[in-house]
CSV table of C-alpha atoms and ligand atoms in Angstrom, one decimal:
chain,number,residue,atom,x,y,z
A,1,MET,CA,-5.0,2.4,-33.1
A,2,ASN,CA,-2.6,0.0,-31.5
A,3,HIS,CA,-0.7,0.3,-28.5
A,4,ASP,CA,2.8,1.2,-30.1
A,5,GLU,CA,1.1,4.0,-31.9
A,6,ARG,CA,-0.8,5.5,-29.1
A,7,HIS,CA,2.5,5.4,-27.0
A,8,ASP,CA,3.8,7.4,-30.1
A,9,ARG,CA,1.1,9.8,-30.3
A,10,PHE,CA,1.4,10.2,-26.3
A,11,MET,CA,5.0,11.0,-26.3
A,12,GLU,CA,4.8,13.2,-29.2
A,13,ARG,CA,2.1,15.4,-27.2
A,14,LEU,CA,4.3,15.5,-24.2
A,15,GLU,CA,7.3,16.8,-27.0
A,16,ARG,CA,4.9,19.4,-28.0
A,17,GLY,CA,4.6,20.7,-24.2
A,18,GLU,CA,1.1,19.4,-24.2
A,19,LYS,CA,-0.2,19.0,-20.6
A,20,ILE,CA,-1.9,15.5,-19.8
A,21,GLU,CA,-5.4,15.5,-18.2
A,22,ALA,CA,-7.0,12.6,-16.2
A,23,THR,CA,-9.2,11.9,-18.7
A,24,ASP,CA,-6.7,11.5,-21.7
A,25,TRP,CA,-5.0,8.0,-22.5
A,26,MET,CA,-2.0,7.3,-20.9
A,27,PRO,CA,0.8,4.5,-20.7
A,28,ASP,CA,-0.1,2.4,-17.7
A,29,GLU,CA,3.5,3.1,-17.0
A,30,TYR,CA,2.9,7.0,-16.5
A,31,ARG,CA,-0.4,6.5,-14.5
A,32,ARG,CA,1.9,4.2,-11.9
A,33,LEU,CA,4.8,6.4,-12.0
A,34,LEU,CA,2.6,9.8,-11.1
A,35,LEU,CA,0.1,7.9,-8.9
A,36,LYS,CA,3.1,6.8,-6.9
A,37,LEU,CA,4.7,10.0,-6.6
A,38,ILE,CA,1.3,12.0,-5.8
A,39,HIS,CA,0.4,9.5,-3.4
A,40,MET,CA,3.6,9.7,-1.6
A,41,HIS,CA,3.4,13.4,-1.6
A,42,ALA,CA,-0.3,13.5,-0.7
A,43,VAL,CA,0.5,11.3,3.0
A,44,SER,CA,3.6,13.4,3.5
A,45,GLU,CA,1.7,16.5,3.7
A,46,ILE,CA,-1.0,14.9,5.9
A,47,MET,CA,2.1,13.7,7.8
A,48,GLY,CA,3.9,16.6,7.5
A,49,ALA,CA,1.5,18.1,9.7
A,50,PHE,CA,2.0,15.9,12.9
A,51,PRO,CA,5.4,17.6,13.9
A,52,GLU,CA,4.3,20.8,14.0
A,53,LYS,CA,0.7,20.0,15.4
A,54,GLU,CA,2.4,18.7,18.4
A,55,TRP,CA,3.6,22.3,19.2
A,56,VAL,CA,0.0,24.0,19.0
A,57,PRO,CA,-0.5,23.6,22.3
A,58,LYS,CA,2.7,24.6,23.9
A,59,ALA,CA,3.5,27.5,21.3
A,60,PRO,CA,5.0,30.4,23.0
A,61,THR,CA,2.8,33.3,22.6
A,62,LEU,CA,-1.0,33.3,20.8
A,63,LYS,CA,0.0,34.9,17.7
A,64,ARG,CA,2.4,31.9,17.1
A,65,LYS,CA,-0.2,29.5,18.0
A,66,LEU,CA,-2.8,31.0,15.7
A,67,ALA,CA,0.2,30.9,13.0
A,68,ILE,CA,1.3,27.6,13.5
A,69,MET,CA,-2.4,26.4,13.9
A,70,ALA,CA,-3.0,27.8,10.1
A,71,LYS,CA,-0.1,25.9,9.1
A,72,VAL,CA,-1.1,22.7,10.0
A,73,GLN,CA,-4.3,23.4,8.5
A,74,ASP,CA,-2.7,24.4,5.3
A,75,GLU,CA,-0.9,20.9,5.3
A,76,MET,CA,-3.8,19.0,6.0
A,77,GLY,CA,-5.6,21.0,2.8
A,78,HIS,CA,-2.7,20.4,0.5
A,79,GLY,CA,-3.2,16.6,1.3
A,80,GLN,CA,-6.8,16.6,0.3
A,81,LEU,CA,-5.9,18.6,-2.5
A,82,LEU,CA,-3.4,16.1,-4.0
A,83,LEU,CA,-5.2,13.0,-2.8
A,84,ARG,CA,-8.3,14.5,-5.3
A,85,VAL,CA,-5.5,14.5,-8.0
A,86,ALA,CA,-4.1,10.9,-6.8
A,87,GLU,CA,-8.1,9.4,-6.5
A,88,ASP,CA,-8.6,10.4,-10.2
A,89,LEU,CA,-5.5,8.6,-11.3
A,90,ALA,CA,-6.3,5.4,-9.0
A,91,ALA,CA,-9.9,5.1,-10.4
A,92,PRO,CA,-9.0,3.3,-13.5
A,93,LEU,CA,-6.9,0.8,-11.4
A,94,GLY,CA,-10.0,0.6,-8.9
A,95,LYS,CA,-8.9,2.4,-6.0
A,96,THR,CA,-10.5,5.2,-4.0
A,97,ARG,CA,-9.7,7.7,-1.3
A,98,GLU,CA,-10.7,4.8,1.6
A,99,ASP,CA,-8.0,2.8,-0.2
A,100,LEU,CA,-5.3,5.3,-0.3
A,101,ILE,CA,-5.5,6.5,3.3
A,102,ASP,CA,-5.6,2.5,4.0
A,103,ASP,CA,-2.0,2.3,2.2
A,104,LEU,CA,-0.6,4.8,4.7
A,105,ILE,CA,-1.7,3.1,8.0
A,106,GLU,CA,-1.2,0.0,6.8
A,107,GLY,CA,2.4,1.0,5.8
A,108,ARG,CA,2.1,0.3,2.2
A,109,VAL,CA,2.8,4.1,1.1
A,110,LYS,CA,6.0,5.8,2.3
A,111,PHE,CA,5.9,9.4,3.3
A,112,HIS,CA,9.0,11.7,3.2
A,113,ASN,CA,11.8,10.5,6.1
A,114,VAL,CA,11.4,14.1,7.9
A,115,PHE,CA,8.3,13.6,9.0
A,116,HIS,CA,9.1,10.4,11.0
A,117,MET,CA,11.4,12.5,13.4
A,118,GLY,CA,10.8,14.1,16.4
A,119,SER,CA,10.3,17.7,16.9
A,120,PRO,CA,11.6,18.1,20.7
A,121,THR,CA,11.8,21.7,21.1
A,122,TRP,CA,10.0,25.1,20.0
A,123,ALA,CA,13.5,25.4,17.5
A,124,ASP,CA,12.4,22.3,16.0
A,125,ALA,CA,9.0,23.7,14.8
A,126,GLY,CA,10.8,26.9,13.4
A,127,VAL,CA,13.5,24.8,11.7
A,128,ILE,CA,10.5,22.5,10.0
A,129,GLY,CA,9.1,25.8,8.8
A,130,TRP,CA,12.3,27.3,7.6
A,131,LEU,CA,14.7,24.1,6.0
A,132,VAL,CA,12.1,21.4,5.6
A,133,ASP,CA,9.1,23.7,4.1
A,134,GLY,CA,12.3,25.4,2.4
A,135,ALA,CA,13.3,22.0,0.7
A,136,ALA,CA,9.6,20.9,0.0
A,137,ILE,CA,9.5,24.2,-1.4
A,138,ILE,CA,12.6,23.7,-3.9
A,139,ASN,CA,11.2,20.1,-4.8
A,140,GLN,CA,7.4,21.6,-5.4
A,141,ALA,CA,8.4,24.5,-7.3
A,142,ALA,CA,10.5,22.4,-9.8
A,143,LEU,CA,7.6,20.1,-10.1
A,144,LEU,CA,5.3,23.5,-11.2
A,145,ASP,CA,5.8,22.3,-14.9
A,146,THR,CA,4.8,18.7,-15.0
A,147,SER,CA,3.3,17.3,-17.6
A,148,TYR,CA,0.0,16.1,-15.7
A,149,GLY,CA,-2.3,19.3,-15.8
A,150,PRO,CA,-4.2,18.3,-12.6
A,151,TYR,CA,-1.1,18.0,-10.6
A,152,ALA,CA,0.4,21.1,-12.5
A,153,ARG,CA,-3.1,23.0,-10.9
A,154,VAL,CA,-3.0,21.9,-7.4
A,155,LEU,CA,1.1,22.8,-7.2
A,156,LYS,CA,0.3,26.4,-8.2
A,157,ARG,CA,-2.2,26.5,-5.3
A,158,ILE,CA,0.0,24.7,-2.8
A,159,CYS,CA,3.2,26.9,-3.5
A,160,ALA,CA,1.4,29.9,-3.2
A,161,GLU,CA,0.7,29.1,0.6
A,162,GLU,CA,3.9,27.6,0.9
A,163,SER,CA,5.3,31.0,0.7
A,164,PHE,CA,3.5,31.6,3.9
A,165,HIS,CA,5.4,29.0,5.7
A,166,MET,CA,8.5,30.1,4.3
A,167,GLN,CA,8.1,33.4,5.7
A,168,HIS,CA,6.6,31.7,9.2
A,169,GLY,CA,9.3,29.5,9.6
A,170,GLU,CA,11.8,32.2,9.0
A,171,ASN,CA,10.0,34.8,11.5
A,172,ILE,CA,10.4,31.8,14.5
A,173,ILE,CA,13.9,31.2,13.6
A,174,LEU,CA,15.0,34.8,13.4
A,175,ALA,CA,13.4,35.3,16.6
A,176,LEU,CA,15.4,32.6,18.0
A,177,ALA,CA,18.9,33.9,16.6
A,178,GLY,CA,18.4,37.2,17.7
A,179,GLY,CA,17.4,36.1,21.4
A,180,THR,CA,19.3,34.9,24.4
A,181,LYS,CA,22.3,32.2,24.7
A,182,GLU,CA,19.5,29.6,25.5
A,183,GLN,CA,17.4,30.3,22.4
A,184,LYS,CA,20.5,30.5,19.9
A,185,ARG,CA,22.0,27.0,21.5
A,186,MET,CA,18.4,25.9,21.1
A,187,LEU,CA,18.2,26.8,17.4
A,188,GLN,CA,21.9,25.3,16.8
A,189,GLU,CA,20.8,21.9,18.2
A,190,ALA,CA,17.5,21.9,16.0
A,191,VAL,CA,20.0,22.4,12.9
A,192,ASN,CA,21.9,20.0,14.0
A,193,ARG,CA,18.9,17.3,14.3
A,194,TRP,CA,17.6,18.3,11.3
A,195,TRP,CA,20.4,18.9,8.5
A,196,GLU,CA,21.2,14.9,7.9
A,197,PRO,CA,17.6,14.0,7.3
A,198,LEU,CA,17.5,17.3,5.0
A,199,ILE,CA,20.1,15.9,2.8
A,200,PHE,CA,18.5,12.7,2.4
A,201,PHE,CA,15.0,14.3,1.8
A,202,PHE,CA,16.1,15.4,-1.7
A,203,GLY,CA,17.0,11.4,-2.4
A,204,PRO,CA,19.9,9.2,-4.0
A,205,VAL,CA,22.8,11.4,-6.0
A,206,GLU,CA,22.4,8.8,-8.8
A,207,VAL,CA,19.3,9.3,-11.2
A,208,THR,CA,17.4,5.7,-10.4
A,209,PRO,CA,16.0,3.9,-13.2
A,210,ALA,CA,12.5,5.4,-11.9
A,211,ALA,CA,13.6,8.9,-11.7
A,212,GLN,CA,14.9,8.5,-15.3
A,213,ARG,CA,11.4,7.3,-16.2
A,214,MET,CA,9.9,10.3,-14.7
A,215,ILE,CA,12.0,12.7,-16.4
A,216,ASP,CA,11.3,10.6,-19.8
A,217,TYR,CA,7.6,11.5,-19.3
A,218,LYS,CA,8.4,14.9,-18.0
A,219,ILE,CA,6.8,14.2,-15.1
A,220,ARG,CA,9.9,16.0,-13.5
A,221,THR,CA,12.4,17.7,-15.2
A,222,LYS,CA,15.4,18.3,-12.5
A,223,THR,CA,17.1,15.9,-11.0
A,224,ASN,CA,17.5,14.8,-7.2
A,225,GLU,CA,21.3,16.1,-6.8
A,226,GLU,CA,20.1,19.8,-8.8
A,227,LEU,CA,17.6,20.7,-6.3
A,228,ARG,CA,20.0,19.2,-3.5
A,229,GLN,CA,22.4,21.8,-4.8
A,230,GLN,CA,19.9,24.6,-5.1
A,231,PHE,CA,19.1,23.9,-1.8
A,232,PHE,CA,22.6,24.7,-0.5
A,233,ASN,CA,23.1,27.5,-2.5
A,234,LYS,CA,20.0,29.4,-0.9
A,235,TYR,CA,20.5,28.0,2.5
A,236,ILE,CA,24.0,27.6,3.4
A,237,PRO,CA,24.7,31.1,3.2
A,238,ARG,CA,21.7,31.9,5.0
A,239,ILE,CA,22.2,29.6,8.0
A,240,ARG,CA,26.0,30.7,8.0
A,241,SER,CA,24.8,34.3,8.2
A,242,LEU,CA,23.1,33.6,11.8
A,243,GLY,CA,26.1,32.5,13.2
A,244,LEU,CA,25.2,28.9,13.2
A,245,THR,CA,27.4,26.0,12.2
A,246,ILE,CA,26.5,23.3,9.8
A,247,PRO,CA,26.9,19.7,11.1
A,248,ASP,CA,29.5,18.7,8.4
A,249,PRO,CA,32.9,19.5,8.7
A,250,ASP,CA,33.6,18.6,4.8
A,251,LEU,CA,30.8,20.7,3.7
A,252,ARG,CA,32.4,22.9,1.1
A,253,CYS,CA,31.8,25.0,-2.5
A,254,ASP,CA,33.6,23.4,-5.4
A,255,GLU,CA,34.3,26.9,-7.1
A,256,LYS,CA,35.7,25.3,-10.1
A,257,GLU,CA,32.7,22.5,-10.6
A,258,GLY,CA,30.2,25.4,-9.2
A,259,LYS,CA,29.3,22.6,-6.6
A,260,TRP,CA,29.1,21.7,-3.1
A,261,ILE,CA,30.7,19.1,-1.9
A,262,PHE,CA,29.2,17.3,1.3
A,263,THR,CA,29.0,14.0,3.4
A,264,GLU,CA,26.3,11.8,2.2
A,265,PRO,CA,23.8,11.0,4.4
A,266,ASP,CA,23.4,7.5,6.4
A,267,TRP,CA,21.0,6.5,3.2
A,268,LYS,CA,20.4,2.8,4.8
A,269,LYS,CA,19.6,4.3,7.9
A,270,PHE,CA,16.8,6.6,6.5
A,271,GLY,CA,16.3,4.5,3.7
A,272,GLU,CA,14.8,2.0,6.3
A,273,ILE,CA,13.3,4.7,8.7
A,274,VAL,CA,11.2,5.3,5.5
A,275,ARG,CA,10.5,1.9,3.9
A,276,PHE,CA,9.7,-0.2,7.2
A,277,ASN,CA,8.3,2.9,9.0
A,278,ARG,CA,11.2,2.5,11.6
A,279,GLY,CA,11.9,6.2,12.6
A,280,PRO,CA,11.7,7.5,16.0
A,281,LYS,CA,8.4,9.0,15.5
A,282,SER,CA,6.7,6.8,12.9
A,283,GLN,CA,4.6,4.2,15.0
A,284,GLU,CA,3.4,6.7,17.1
A,285,ARG,CA,2.3,9.3,14.3
A,286,ILE,CA,0.6,6.4,12.1
A,287,GLY,CA,-0.8,5.5,14.9
A,288,LEU,CA,-2.6,8.8,15.3
A,289,ARG,CA,-3.8,8.9,11.8
A,290,ARG,CA,-5.2,5.3,12.1
A,291,PHE,CA,-7.1,6.2,15.2
A,292,ALA,CA,-8.6,9.3,13.4
A,293,HIS,CA,-9.5,7.3,10.4
A,294,GLU,CA,-11.0,4.3,12.0
A,295,GLU,CA,-12.9,6.0,14.8
A,296,GLN,CA,-14.4,8.4,12.3
A,297,ARG,CA,-15.4,5.7,9.8
A,298,TRP,CA,-19.1,5.5,11.2
A,299,VAL,CA,-19.4,9.1,10.7
A,300,ARG,CA,-18.4,9.2,7.4
A,301,GLU,CA,-20.9,6.5,6.4
A,302,ALA,CA,-23.6,7.8,8.2
A,303,LEU,CA,-23.2,10.8,6.5
A,304,VAL,CA,-23.5,9.2,3.2
A,305,ARG,CA,-26.1,6.9,4.1
A,306,SER,CA,-28.3,9.6,5.3
A,307,ARG,CA,-28.3,11.1,1.5
A,308,GLU,CA,-28.9,8.0,-0.3
A,309,LYS,CA,-31.4,5.6,0.3
A,310,GLN,CA,-32.6,4.8,-3.1
A,311,PRO,CA,-35.0,1.6,-3.4
A,312,VAL,CA,-33.5,-1.2,-6.0
B,1,MET,CA,-20.4,-9.7,-5.0
B,2,ARG,CA,-20.4,-6.2,-4.0
B,3,GLU,CA,-19.9,-3.5,-6.4
B,4,LYS,CA,-17.0,-0.8,-5.0
B,5,GLY,CA,-18.4,1.8,-2.6
B,6,VAL,CA,-21.9,0.7,-3.1
B,7,GLU,CA,-23.2,-1.9,-0.3
B,8,LYS,CA,-26.8,-3.1,-0.3
B,9,LEU,CA,-28.8,-2.3,2.9
B,10,GLU,CA,-32.5,-3.9,3.4
B,11,GLY,CA,-33.0,-3.9,-0.3
B,12,CYS,CA,-31.9,-0.6,-0.6
B,13,GLU,CA,-28.4,0.2,-2.7
B,14,ILE,CA,-26.4,2.5,-0.5
B,15,ARG,CA,-23.2,4.3,-1.7
B,16,THR,CA,-20.1,3.8,1.0
B,17,GLU,CA,-17.9,6.1,-1.0
B,18,TYR,CA,-18.2,9.9,-1.1
B,19,GLU,CA,-19.2,11.7,-4.2
B,20,VAL,CA,-16.9,14.0,-6.4
B,21,PHE,CA,-17.9,17.6,-6.6
B,22,GLU,CA,-16.3,20.3,-9.2
B,23,VAL,CA,-15.8,23.6,-7.2
B,24,PHE,CA,-16.7,27.1,-8.5
B,25,VAL,CA,-15.6,30.2,-6.6
B,26,GLN,CA,-16.8,33.6,-6.8
B,27,LYS,CA,-14.7,36.2,-5.8
B,28,THR,CA,-16.8,39.6,-5.8
B,29,GLN,CA,-20.5,39.9,-7.5
B,30,ALA,CA,-18.8,41.6,-10.5
B,31,ASP,CA,-17.0,38.4,-11.1
B,32,PRO,CA,-18.1,35.1,-12.7
B,33,HIS,CA,-17.5,31.8,-10.5
B,34,ILE,CA,-14.3,30.5,-11.5
B,35,HIS,CA,-13.6,26.9,-11.3
B,36,VAL,CA,-10.7,26.2,-8.7
B,37,GLY,CA,-10.7,22.0,-8.3
B,38,SER,CA,-12.8,19.8,-6.6
B,39,VAL,CA,-13.5,17.9,-3.3
B,40,VAL,CA,-15.0,14.6,-2.3
B,41,ALA,CA,-18.0,14.6,0.1
B,42,PRO,CA,-21.2,12.7,1.6
B,43,SER,CA,-23.5,15.0,0.2
B,44,PRO,CA,-23.8,18.7,-1.5
B,45,ASP,CA,-23.9,20.6,2.1
B,46,MET,CA,-20.9,19.0,3.4
B,47,ALA,CA,-19.1,19.8,-0.3
B,48,LEU,CA,-19.7,23.0,0.2
B,49,VAL,CA,-18.2,23.2,3.6
B,50,THR,CA,-15.0,21.4,2.5
B,51,ALA,CA,-14.9,23.5,-0.6
B,52,ARG,CA,-14.8,26.4,1.8
B,53,GLU,CA,-11.7,24.8,3.9
B,54,ASN,CA,-9.6,23.6,1.1
B,55,PHE,CA,-10.0,26.9,-1.2
B,56,LEU,CA,-10.8,30.0,1.1
B,57,ARG,CA,-8.7,29.7,3.9
B,58,ARG,CA,-7.4,33.1,3.2
B,59,GLU,CA,-9.1,34.2,0.0
B,60,GLN,CA,-12.4,36.3,0.2
B,61,ALA,CA,-15.0,35.6,-1.9
B,62,VAL,CA,-18.8,36.2,-2.1
B,63,ASN,CA,-20.3,32.5,-3.4
B,64,ILE,CA,-19.2,28.8,-4.0
B,65,TRP,CA,-21.0,26.7,-6.8
B,66,ILE,CA,-20.9,23.0,-6.2
B,67,VAL,CA,-21.7,20.5,-9.0
B,68,PRO,CA,-21.4,16.9,-9.0
B,69,ARG,CA,-18.6,15.7,-11.3
B,70,ASP,CA,-20.9,13.3,-13.2
B,71,GLU,CA,-23.0,16.5,-14.1
B,72,VAL,CA,-20.6,18.2,-15.7
B,73,HIS,CA,-20.2,18.1,-19.8
B,74,ALA,CA,-16.9,18.9,-21.3
B,75,THR,CA,-15.7,18.9,-25.0
B,76,PRO,CA,-12.7,16.5,-25.5
B,77,TYR,CA,-9.3,17.6,-25.0
B,78,ASP,CA,-7.8,15.1,-27.7
B,79,ASP,CA,-10.0,16.9,-30.6
B,80,PRO,CA,-8.0,19.7,-31.8
B,81,ASP,CA,-10.7,20.4,-34.3
B,82,TRP,CA,-13.3,21.3,-32.0
B,83,PHE,CA,-11.4,24.5,-31.3
B,84,ALA,CA,-10.0,24.8,-34.9
B,85,ARG,CA,-9.8,28.2,-36.4
B,86,GLU,CA,-10.5,27.9,-40.2
B,87,PHE,CA,-9.1,31.6,-41.0
B,88,ASP,CA,-7.7,34.7,-39.6
B,89,ARG,CA,-10.1,36.2,-37.2
B,90,LYS,CA,-8.4,39.4,-37.1
B,91,TYR,CA,-11.3,41.4,-38.1
B,92,ARG,CA,-12.8,40.6,-34.9
B,93,GLU,CA,-10.3,42.1,-32.6
B,94,VAL,CA,-8.9,45.3,-31.7
B,95,GLY,CA,-5.3,44.3,-32.6
B,96,GLY,CA,-6.7,43.8,-36.3
B,97,TYR,CA,-7.1,47.7,-36.4
B,98,SER,CA,-3.9,49.1,-35.6
B,99,GLU,CA,-3.5,51.1,-38.6
B,100,ASN,CA,-6.2,53.5,-37.0
B,101,GLY,CA,-3.2,55.3,-35.3
B,102,ARG,CA,-1.6,55.8,-38.8
B,103,LEU,CA,-4.6,56.7,-40.3
B,104,TRP,CA,-5.8,59.4,-37.6
B,105,LYS,CA,-2.6,60.9,-37.6
B,106,ARG,CA,-3.5,62.3,-41.3
B,107,TYR,CA,-6.1,64.6,-39.5
B,108,ARG,CA,-3.8,65.2,-36.8
B,109,GLU,CA,-6.0,63.2,-34.0
B,110,ARG,CA,-5.1,59.9,-32.4
B,111,ALA,CA,-6.9,56.7,-32.2
B,112,MET,CA,-9.5,56.6,-29.6
B,113,HIS,CA,-9.3,53.3,-26.9
B,114,LEU,CA,-11.7,51.9,-24.2
B,115,GLU,CA,-9.2,52.2,-21.9
B,116,ASP,CA,-8.9,55.9,-22.4
B,117,ILE,CA,-12.9,56.1,-22.0
B,118,VAL,CA,-12.8,54.3,-19.0
B,119,ARG,CA,-9.9,56.3,-17.1
B,120,ASP,CA,-11.8,59.3,-18.2
B,121,LEU,CA,-14.7,58.4,-16.6
B,122,ASN,CA,-13.3,57.7,-13.5
B,123,GLY,CA,-12.4,61.0,-13.1
B,124,THR,CA,-8.9,61.5,-14.1
B,125,PRO,CA,-9.4,65.3,-15.5
B,126,ALA,CA,-8.4,65.0,-19.3
B,127,GLY,CA,-6.2,67.9,-19.4
B,128,ASN,CA,-4.3,66.3,-16.4
B,129,SER,CA,-3.4,63.1,-17.9
B,130,GLY,CA,-1.2,64.4,-20.8
B,131,LYS,CA,-3.0,62.0,-22.9
B,132,ARG,CA,-6.0,63.8,-23.6
B,133,ASP,CA,-7.8,61.8,-26.0
B,134,GLY,CA,-7.9,63.1,-29.7
B,135,GLY,CA,-5.5,65.5,-28.0
B,136,LYS,CA,-3.0,67.2,-30.4
B,137,GLY,CA,0.9,66.6,-30.5
B,138,SER,CA,0.5,64.8,-27.1
C,401,LIG,FE1,2.3,21.6,1.9
C,402,LIG,FE1,4.4,23.7,4.1
């Protein structure tokens, strides 16, 4: 079979709704698009643990401390599951787990803009769980029917745990929303800080050529804007019901078009934060990751070496 | 030339990359081990620990198996003939005998099913269920 025929067979499989497995033949473009997506997803889970990890020692009660610790642990776990999927895709390109992490600490792979931002108050920890996880869940749930089998299976497990993150975040912000004036102010300020990064999180309004290719390959089925609108539908009424204001004076629902009109975020600013790791917390958090990776290298190597010593 | 993930040290070939292990979890001793995913680890011991941390942070289980991926032999995905059903296999299935219900009616009885037997063994008194097996006109 020549390459074109193989490609046609592959597209026919996708049309029939079949899932692709790691060991199947796949077009190089499909592999690279998937790898880019899943690699970024994986490192975002890991970097996503940092803003909340900062609150583990400072959580207000023991119960809150245990819960946020569990959540941080989940996010690292998600990172591990996703790295496994990425590794198998990367293997034919000669890349290993070590390389995928090196890419992160050397700035060769991007992670989501929201995880470059600071989390200065306990309300930020709550709003991350509520709205950032909320946005991430919409993204991940929309990928559950992705054409790549190993990704779909891991997402199923991840989404099950995300439903805990959702309740966890809501519980924190509900406590603050029903609390003192000071707590309510803290919550409002956190919402003010997170709104714009959240709008950016879903990505550009237009369908980029790469996004279109992912849709063609059934890696994803929904556009950025469809997902952002879903987020608006679900969360705007809830945010308002708590008496909070959304920091966008032009935000309104266009009943005729059935969609939300919003002020676009500063695409350039956040784009650069993500591309050059130039956010308020980017370098500090990457530094922590680099420290963990490099300082523990000898442990990883010792573990491997203690097992295998076969004379050649 | 150094092969990726392998280093030579004092004439010994040493892997520097972790190995992939497939993970199987058994929830109770009445259940089979079920494949849940994979981990990378430097040794089987560490693979067991990593598997517990990755897959059992909430769910309960009684046992984990880890198997080096290289030891897993599998059928191909792209050869549908492997699982071909040349002809109808209804005769092997419960659903292939749905006419029993109609046939039993002639004798004013109902078809019996495994579920009824299990339920009755578990102590629901036959008279109370309203669905006594073989019960007339229930
Ligand atoms: Fe996650
Ligand atoms: Fe999460």
